[in-house]
PDB file of C-alpha atoms and ligand atoms in Angstrom:
ATOM      1  CA  MET A 174       9.470  -4.198 -10.857  1.00 85.00           C
ATOM      2  CA  ARG A 175       9.019  -7.456 -10.737  1.00 92.00           C
ATOM      3  CA  VAL A 176       6.218  -9.750  -9.774  1.00 95.00           C
ATOM      4  CA  LEU A 177       5.242 -13.027  -8.863  1.00 96.00           C
ATOM      5  CA  LEU A 178       1.927 -14.369 -10.436  1.00 97.00           C
ATOM      6  CA  VAL A 179       0.701 -17.477  -9.282  1.00 96.00           C
ATOM      7  CA  GLU A 180      -2.518 -18.929 -10.905  1.00 95.00           C
ATOM      8  CA  ASP A 181      -3.146 -22.603 -11.963  1.00 94.00           C
ATOM      9  CA  ASP A 182      -5.551 -21.367 -14.566  1.00 93.00           C
ATOM     10  CA  ALA A 183      -3.500 -21.521 -17.628  1.00 95.00           C
ATOM     11  CA  LEU A 184      -5.533 -19.492 -19.938  1.00 94.00           C
ATOM     12  CA  LEU A 185      -5.926 -16.703 -17.279  1.00 93.00           C
ATOM     13  CA  LEU A 186      -2.118 -17.132 -16.418  1.00 95.00           C
ATOM     14  CA  ASP A 187      -0.924 -16.485 -19.925  1.00 96.00           C
ATOM     15  CA  ALA A 188      -3.296 -13.817 -20.275  1.00 94.00           C
ATOM     16  CA  LEU A 189      -2.139 -11.880 -17.227  1.00 94.00           C
ATOM     17  CA  SER A 190       1.567 -12.116 -17.305  1.00 96.00           C
ATOM     18  CA  GLY A 191       1.213 -11.055 -20.912  1.00 96.00           C
ATOM     19  CA  GLN A 192      -0.507  -8.027 -20.084  1.00 93.00           C
ATOM     20  CA  LEU A 193       1.450  -7.315 -17.029  1.00 94.00           C
ATOM     21  CA  ALA A 194       4.588  -7.774 -19.306  1.00 95.00           C
ATOM     22  CA  GLN A 195       3.283  -5.520 -21.793  1.00 93.00           C
ATOM     23  CA  GLN A 196       2.820  -3.114 -18.947  1.00 89.00           C
ATOM     24  CA  GLY A 197       6.480  -3.187 -18.327  1.00 90.00           C
ATOM     25  CA  TRP A 198       6.449  -5.779 -15.042  1.00 92.00           C
ATOM     26  CA  ASP A 199       8.866  -8.370 -14.771  1.00 93.00           C
ATOM     27  CA  VAL A 200       6.537 -11.115 -14.542  1.00 96.00           C
ATOM     28  CA  LEU A 201       7.512 -14.767 -12.823  1.00 96.00           C
ATOM     29  CA  THR A 202       4.703 -17.332 -13.265  1.00 97.00           C
ATOM     30  CA  ALA A 203       4.060 -20.223 -11.017  1.00 96.00           C
ATOM     31  CA  SER A 204       0.754 -22.435 -11.185  1.00 95.00           C
ATOM     32  CA  SER A 205       1.250 -24.460  -7.833  1.00 94.00           C
ATOM     33  CA  VAL A 206       2.045 -24.259  -4.155  1.00 93.00           C
ATOM     34  CA  PRO A 207       5.541 -25.824  -4.653  1.00 92.00           C
ATOM     35  CA  GLN A 208       6.320 -23.650  -8.077  1.00 94.00           C
ATOM     36  CA  ALA A 209       5.422 -20.576  -6.010  1.00 95.00           C
ATOM     37  CA  ARG A 210       7.971 -21.447  -3.071  1.00 92.00           C
ATOM     38  CA  THR A 211      10.720 -22.575  -5.241  1.00 93.00           C
ATOM     39  CA  ALA A 212      10.599 -19.129  -7.227  1.00 94.00           C
ATOM     40  CA  LEU A 213      10.370 -17.042  -4.335  1.00 92.00           C
ATOM     41  CA  GLN A 214      13.384 -19.045  -2.640  1.00 90.00           C
ATOM     42  CA  ALA A 215      14.893 -18.539  -6.123  1.00 89.00           C
ATOM     43  CA  GLN A 216      14.596 -14.886  -7.200  1.00 87.00           C
ATOM     44  CA  ALA A 217      13.796 -11.668  -5.110  1.00 87.00           C
ATOM     45  CA  VAL A 218      10.519 -10.106  -6.233  1.00 90.00           C
ATOM     46  CA  ASP A 219       8.782  -6.633  -5.614  1.00 88.00           C
ATOM     47  CA  GLY A 220       5.377  -8.280  -4.724  1.00 92.00           C
ATOM     48  CA  VAL A 221       2.777 -11.770  -5.238  1.00 95.00           C
ATOM     49  CA  ILE A 222      -0.027 -11.760  -7.080  1.00 96.00           C
ATOM     50  CA  LEU A 223      -1.780 -15.016  -5.485  1.00 95.00           C
ATOM     51  CA  ASP A 224      -4.767 -17.433  -6.860  1.00 92.00           C
ATOM     52  CA  LEU A 225      -6.173 -19.355  -3.618  1.00 87.00           C
ATOM     53  CA  GLY A 226      -7.073 -22.232  -5.306  1.00 86.00           C
ATOM     54  CA  LEU A 227      -4.032 -23.904  -6.419  1.00 88.00           C
ATOM     55  CA  PRO A 228      -3.434 -27.867  -7.114  1.00 83.00           C
ATOM     56  CA  GLY A 229      -1.053 -29.661  -4.473  1.00 73.00           C
ATOM     57  CA  GLY A 230      -1.827 -27.027  -1.818  1.00 76.00           C
ATOM     58  CA  ASP A 231      -3.978 -23.966  -1.066  1.00 84.00           C
ATOM     59  CA  GLY A 232      -2.615 -20.420  -2.173  1.00 88.00           C
ATOM     60  CA  MET A 233      -2.874 -19.393   1.944  1.00 88.00           C
ATOM     61  CA  ASP A 234      -0.108 -21.700   2.270  1.00 89.00           C
ATOM     62  CA  VAL A 235       2.132 -19.794   0.025  1.00 92.00           C
ATOM     63  CA  LEU A 236       0.640 -16.499   1.987  1.00 90.00           C
ATOM     64  CA  VAL A 237       2.150 -18.078   5.178  1.00 88.00           C
ATOM     65  CA  TRP A 238       5.151 -19.132   4.044  1.00 89.00           C
ATOM     66  CA  ALA A 239       6.067 -15.767   2.639  1.00 88.00           C
ATOM     67  CA  ARG A 240       5.132 -14.192   5.822  1.00 84.00           C
ATOM     68  CA  LYS A 241       7.343 -16.620   7.493  1.00 84.00           C
ATOM     69  CA  HIS A 242      10.404 -16.420   5.225  1.00 85.00           C
ATOM     70  CA  ILE A 243      10.130 -12.912   3.357  1.00 82.00           C
ATOM     71  CA  THR A 244       9.741  -9.459   5.537  1.00 77.00           C
ATOM     72  CA  GLY A 245       7.330  -7.328   4.102  1.00 77.00           C
ATOM     73  CA  LEU A 246       6.351  -8.897   0.515  1.00 87.00           C
ATOM     74  CA  PRO A 247       3.448  -7.559  -0.685  1.00 89.00           C
ATOM     75  CA  VAL A 248       1.162 -10.114  -1.286  1.00 91.00           C
ATOM     76  CA  LEU A 249      -2.410  -9.300  -3.682  1.00 92.00           C
ATOM     77  CA  ILE A 250      -4.746 -12.514  -3.151  1.00 89.00           C
ATOM     78  CA  LEU A 251      -7.276 -13.133  -5.969  1.00 89.00           C
ATOM     79  CA  THR A 252     -10.783 -14.719  -4.525  1.00 80.00           C
ATOM     80  CA  ALA A 253     -13.429 -16.514  -6.390  1.00 74.00           C
ATOM     81  CA  ARG A 254     -16.860 -14.549  -6.271  1.00 58.00           C
ATOM     82  CA  ASP A 255     -18.318 -13.905  -3.022  1.00 62.00           C
ATOM     83  CA  GLY A 256     -15.064 -15.920  -1.347  1.00 64.00           C
ATOM     84  CA  ILE A 257     -15.981 -14.260   2.002  1.00 67.00           C
ATOM     85  CA  GLU A 258     -14.397 -16.983   4.286  1.00 69.00           C
ATOM     86  CA  ASP A 259     -11.541 -16.634   1.901  1.00 69.00           C
ATOM     87  CA  ARG A 260     -10.805 -13.387   2.609  1.00 67.00           C
ATOM     88  CA  VAL A 261     -10.860 -13.615   6.334  1.00 68.00           C
ATOM     89  CA  ARG A 262      -8.506 -16.101   6.158  1.00 70.00           C
ATOM     90  CA  GLY A 263      -6.518 -14.072   4.029  1.00 67.00           C
ATOM     91  CA  LEU A 264      -6.722 -10.863   6.136  1.00 65.00           C
ATOM     92  CA  ASN A 265      -5.831 -13.187   9.121  1.00 66.00           C
ATOM     93  CA  SER A 266      -2.831 -14.438   7.431  1.00 69.00           C
ATOM     94  CA  GLY A 267      -1.459 -10.933   6.655  1.00 72.00           C
ATOM     95  CA  ALA A 268      -2.602 -10.635   2.614  1.00 79.00           C
ATOM     96  CA  ASP A 269      -2.163  -6.811   1.344  1.00 80.00           C
ATOM     97  CA  ASP A 270      -5.223  -6.826  -0.843  1.00 82.00           C
ATOM     98  CA  TYR A 271      -7.663  -8.755  -2.515  1.00 82.00           C
ATOM     99  CA  LEU A 272      -9.133  -8.887  -6.008  1.00 85.00           C
ATOM    100  CA  THR A 273     -12.189 -10.506  -6.751  1.00 84.00           C
ATOM    101  CA  LYS A 274     -12.826 -12.632  -9.991  1.00 85.00           C
ATOM    102  CA  PRO A 275     -13.506 -11.782 -12.450  1.00 86.00           C
ATOM    103  CA  PHE A 276     -11.660  -8.397 -12.081  1.00 88.00           C
ATOM    104  CA  ASP A 277     -10.690  -5.482 -14.567  1.00 89.00           C
ATOM    105  CA  MET A 278      -6.898  -5.817 -15.960  1.00 89.00           C
ATOM    106  CA  LEU A 279      -7.124  -1.973 -15.258  1.00 87.00           C
ATOM    107  CA  GLU A 280      -7.760  -2.568 -11.616  1.00 88.00           C
ATOM    108  CA  LEU A 281      -5.315  -5.151 -11.294  1.00 91.00           C
ATOM    109  CA  GLN A 282      -2.985  -2.808 -12.250  1.00 88.00           C
ATOM    110  CA  ALA A 283      -3.770  -0.100  -9.888  1.00 85.00           C
ATOM    111  CA  ARG A 284      -3.941  -2.227  -7.226  1.00 86.00           C
ATOM    112  CA  LEU A 285      -0.846  -3.871  -7.408  1.00 89.00           C
ATOM    113  CA  GLN A 286       1.136  -0.525  -8.108  1.00 83.00           C
ATOM    114  CA  ALA A 287      -0.689   1.380  -4.943  1.00 80.00           C
ATOM    115  CA  MET A 288       0.121  -2.058  -2.733  1.00 82.00           C
ATOM    116  CA  LEU A 289       3.846  -1.797  -4.013  1.00 81.00           C
ATOM    117  CA  ARG A 290       3.719   1.893  -3.247  1.00 72.00           C
ATOM    118  CA  ARG A 291       2.740   1.403   0.225  1.00 70.00           C
ATOM    119  CA  ALA A 292       4.974  -1.641   0.584  1.00 69.00           C
ATOM    120  CA  ARG A 293       7.865   0.938   0.117  1.00 61.00           C
ATOM    121  CA  LEU A 294       6.778   3.338   2.832  1.00 51.00           C
ATOM    122  CA  PRO A 295       7.423   1.407   6.084  1.00 42.00           C
ATOM    123  CA  ALA A 296      10.845   1.223   4.545  1.00 38.00           C
ATOM    124  CA  PHE A 297      12.153   2.450   7.754  1.00 37.00           C
ATOM    125  CA  GLY A 298      11.576  -0.411   9.526  1.00 39.00           C
ATOM    126  CA  GLY A 299       9.007  -0.204  12.443  1.00 42.00           C
ATOM    127  CA  SER A 300       9.127   3.295  13.279  1.00 52.00           C
ATOM    128  CA  LEU A 301      10.072   6.864  12.027  1.00 60.00           C
ATOM    129  CA  GLU A 302      11.045   9.886  13.402  1.00 65.00           C
ATOM    130  CA  VAL A 303      11.166  13.403  11.880  1.00 72.00           C
ATOM    131  CA  GLU A 304      12.015  16.661  13.570  1.00 68.00           C
ATOM    132  CA  GLY A 305      10.156  19.569  12.851  1.00 65.00           C
ATOM    133  CA  GLY A 306      12.008  23.087  12.735  1.00 61.00           C
ATOM    134  CA  GLY A 307      13.103  22.280  16.544  1.00 60.00           C
ATOM    135  CA  ALA A 308       9.741  22.223  17.738  1.00 66.00           C
ATOM    136  CA  LYS A 309       8.045  19.145  17.813  1.00 77.00           C
ATOM    137  CA  SER A 310       8.929  15.632  16.746  1.00 81.00           C
ATOM    138  CA  LEU A 311       6.844  13.636  14.834  1.00 85.00           C
ATOM    139  CA  ARG A 312       7.016   9.874  15.352  1.00 82.00           C
ATOM    140  CA  LEU A 313       4.935   7.204  13.306  1.00 80.00           C
ATOM    141  CA  ASP A 314       4.636   3.588  14.153  1.00 74.00           C
ATOM    142  CA  PRO A 315       3.161   1.745  10.666  1.00 66.00           C
ATOM    143  CA  VAL A 316       2.438  -1.156  12.646  1.00 63.00           C
ATOM    144  CA  GLN A 317       0.036   0.351  15.458  1.00 65.00           C
ATOM    145  CA  PRO A 318      -0.611   2.555  13.232  1.00 71.00           C
ATOM    146  CA  LEU A 319      -0.404   5.318  15.365  1.00 80.00           C
ATOM    147  CA  ALA A 320       1.345   8.863  14.891  1.00 86.00           C
ATOM    148  CA  TRP A 321       2.672  10.901  18.265  1.00 86.00           C
ATOM    149  CA  LEU A 322       3.785  14.623  18.158  1.00 87.00           C
ATOM    150  CA  ASP A 323       6.093  14.420  20.978  1.00 83.00           C
ATOM    151  CA  ASP A 324       4.505  11.915  23.361  1.00 79.00           C
ATOM    152  CA  VAL A 325       0.744  13.026  22.142  1.00 86.00           C
ATOM    153  CA  PRO A 326      -1.242  11.002  20.060  1.00 88.00           C
ATOM    154  CA  MET A 327      -2.366  12.325  16.786  1.00 90.00           C
ATOM    155  CA  GLU A 328      -5.881  11.844  15.984  1.00 88.00           C
ATOM    156  CA  LEU A 329      -5.894  10.941  12.563  1.00 87.00           C
ATOM    157  CA  THR A 330      -8.763   9.120  10.008  1.00 83.00           C
ATOM    158  CA  GLN A 331      -7.423   6.395   8.029  1.00 80.00           C
ATOM    159  CA  ARG A 332      -6.997   8.480   5.191  1.00 83.00           C
ATOM    160  CA  GLU A 333      -4.823  11.219   7.156  1.00 88.00           C
ATOM    161  CA  TRP A 334      -2.566   8.349   8.237  1.00 85.00           C
ATOM    162  CA  ALA A 335      -2.087   7.324   4.807  1.00 83.00           C
ATOM    163  CA  LEU A 336      -1.455  10.864   3.318  1.00 89.00           C
ATOM    164  CA  LEU A 337       0.969  11.831   6.994  1.00 90.00           C
ATOM    165  CA  THR A 338       2.879   8.076   6.242  1.00 84.00           C
ATOM    166  CA  LEU A 339       3.475   8.880   2.616  1.00 84.00           C
ATOM    167  CA  LEU A 340       4.307  12.927   2.941  1.00 88.00           C
ATOM    168  CA  VAL A 341       7.053  11.200   5.843  1.00 84.00           C
ATOM    169  CA  GLY A 342       8.437   8.666   3.875  1.00 75.00           C
ATOM    170  CA  ASN A 343       8.967  11.010   1.162  1.00 77.00           C
ATOM    171  CA  MET A 344      10.205  13.740   3.132  1.00 79.00           C
ATOM    172  CA  GLY A 345      11.969  16.642   1.209  1.00 81.00           C
ATOM    173  CA  GLN A 346      10.440  15.438  -2.126  1.00 83.00           C
ATOM    174  CA  VAL A 347       7.145  16.004  -4.138  1.00 89.00           C
ATOM    175  CA  VAL A 348       4.459  13.495  -3.147  1.00 89.00           C
ATOM    176  CA  SER A 349       1.648  13.674  -6.405  1.00 89.00           C
ATOM    177  CA  ARG A 350      -1.723  13.875  -5.895  1.00 88.00           C
ATOM    178  CA  GLU A 351      -1.860  10.901  -8.245  1.00 84.00           C
ATOM    179  CA  ASP A 352       0.198   8.909  -5.439  1.00 82.00           C
ATOM    180  CA  VAL A 353      -2.147  10.144  -2.791  1.00 85.00           C
ATOM    181  CA  LEU A 354      -4.962   9.109  -4.950  1.00 82.00           C
ATOM    182  CA  ALA A 355      -3.803   5.572  -5.568  1.00 77.00           C
ATOM    183  CA  VAL A 356      -3.204   4.718  -2.242  1.00 75.00           C
ATOM    184  CA  TRP A 357      -6.698   5.911  -1.069  1.00 77.00           C
ATOM    185  CA  GLN A 358      -8.217   4.054  -3.565  1.00 73.00           C
ATOM    186  CA  THR A 359      -6.983   0.737  -1.216  1.00 64.00           C
ATOM    187  CA  GLN A 360      -8.519   2.294   1.808  1.00 60.00           C
ATOM    188  CA  PRO A 361     -11.554   2.171   3.605  1.00 56.00           C
ATOM    189  CA  ILE A 362     -13.806   5.254   2.841  1.00 54.00           C
ATOM    190  CA  ASP A 363     -14.022   7.375   5.998  1.00 55.00           C
ATOM    191  CA  GLY A 364     -16.750   9.921   5.154  1.00 52.00           C
ATOM    192  CA  SER A 365     -15.875  11.278   2.353  1.00 53.00           C
ATOM    193  CA  SER A 366     -14.914  10.380  -1.383  1.00 54.00           C
ATOM    194  CA  GLY A 367     -11.590  10.178  -2.550  1.00 54.00           C
ATOM    195  CA  GLY A 368     -11.608  12.926  -5.212  1.00 60.00           C
ATOM    196  CA  SER A 369      -8.644  15.169  -5.566  1.00 60.00           C
ATOM    197  CA  ASN A 370     -11.068  18.028  -3.949  1.00 70.00           C
ATOM    198  CA  ALA A 371     -11.189  15.522  -1.011  1.00 81.00           C
ATOM    199  CA  LEU A 372      -7.252  15.592  -0.970  1.00 86.00           C
ATOM    200  CA  GLU A 373      -7.401  19.802  -0.609  1.00 88.00           C
ATOM    201  CA  VAL A 374     -10.045  19.339   2.755  1.00 89.00           C
ATOM    202  CA  TYR A 375      -7.424  16.397   4.042  1.00 90.00           C
ATOM    203  CA  VAL A 376      -4.115  18.289   3.469  1.00 93.00           C
ATOM    204  CA  HIS A 377      -5.813  21.133   5.017  1.00 93.00           C
ATOM    205  CA  ARG A 378      -6.731  19.443   8.040  1.00 93.00           C
ATOM    206  CA  LEU A 379      -3.582  17.752   8.283  1.00 94.00           C
ATOM    207  CA  ARG A 380      -1.804  21.007   8.345  1.00 94.00           C
ATOM    208  CA  ARG A 381      -3.848  22.156  11.376  1.00 94.00           C
ATOM    209  CA  LYS A 382      -2.902  18.907  13.264  1.00 93.00           C
ATOM    210  CA  LEU A 383       0.707  19.403  12.421  1.00 91.00           C
ATOM    211  CA  GLN A 384       0.673  23.190  13.632  1.00 87.00           C
ATOM    212  CA  ASP A 385       3.433  24.016  15.477  1.00 82.00           C
ATOM    213  CA  SER A 386       5.323  21.274  15.182  1.00 84.00           C
ATOM    214  CA  GLY A 387       7.731  22.885  12.908  1.00 85.00           C
ATOM    215  CA  LEU A 388       6.631  20.648   9.898  1.00 89.00           C
ATOM    216  CA  ASN A 389       4.846  22.192   6.965  1.00 90.00           C
ATOM    217  CA  ILE A 390       2.984  20.303   4.128  1.00 94.00           C
ATOM    218  CA  ARG A 391       3.929  22.671   0.995  1.00 94.00           C
ATOM    219  CA  ASN A 392       1.921  22.782  -1.779  1.00 93.00           C
ATOM    220  CA  VAL A 393       3.754  22.725  -5.326  1.00 92.00           C
ATOM    221  CA  ARG A 394       1.794  24.046  -7.835  1.00 89.00           C
ATOM    222  CA  GLY A 395       0.726  21.568 -10.192  1.00 86.00           C
ATOM    223  CA  LEU A 396       2.908  18.628  -8.719  1.00 89.00           C
ATOM    224  CA  GLY A 397       1.387  17.480  -5.487  1.00 92.00           C
ATOM    225  CA  TYR A 398       2.667  18.524  -1.710  1.00 95.00           C
ATOM    226  CA  MET A 399       5.797  17.941  -0.155  1.00 93.00           C
ATOM    227  CA  LEU A 400       6.576  17.864   3.773  1.00 91.00           C
ATOM    228  CA  GLU A 401       9.162  20.227   4.950  1.00 89.00           C
ATOM    229  CA  THR A 402      10.493  21.563   8.103  1.00 85.00           C
ATOM    230  CA  GLU A 403       9.295  25.054   8.592  1.00 79.00           C
ATOM    231  CA  SER A 404      11.694  28.133   7.873  1.00 67.00           C
ATOM    232  CA  LYS A 405      11.662  30.337  10.805  1.00 54.00           C
TER     233      LYS A 405
HETATM  234 CA1   CA B 190      -7.323 -21.358  -9.047  1.00 74.98          CA
END
């Protein structure tokens, strides 16, 4: 996985890129807006870590540029403490996630991984449809985000939605508990903590909502969960 790190603080840039590289990331670096743009034009990257306070322009310019020119590029913004205004601006410009300085390296890694995992999900290009065992069809629109069983909208919490998207995006393959929990970490809480017991509860609820759809969430012992067509 290749990531572009945009940060003008030379010490922080060195420290972060060193640690990311050590963890196996292919790291490109830039320390200004023009450098960041040049780097993005020169090479494809899987994601961007973007500092907002940069010389020669605002990091937000990079975000806006990337949104215009590169489809679906995940961007994680680094904001100064209490940079609420930055966060709002970033949200409006379509940032995928935020981290407030100072942050923990482990947290950066976790956020980055979760962000890239999520970014892989809408690889189905806007919407996805899967057929249950001849019974009903399940349709997901990640942009809305909304899910329908035949033409009936499903009522899903954000966590249920995240879980369903993961399962559908990996239909027929096992989704590990760790994958689900990593995605949940970046989601707003919806009334329950995100522990692994909660995961059981959510799977159970989602199964009920998929009842009679012809789709089944199979518990693959020790590994995770898999969405499959129900055998009759
Ligand atoms: Ca800076």
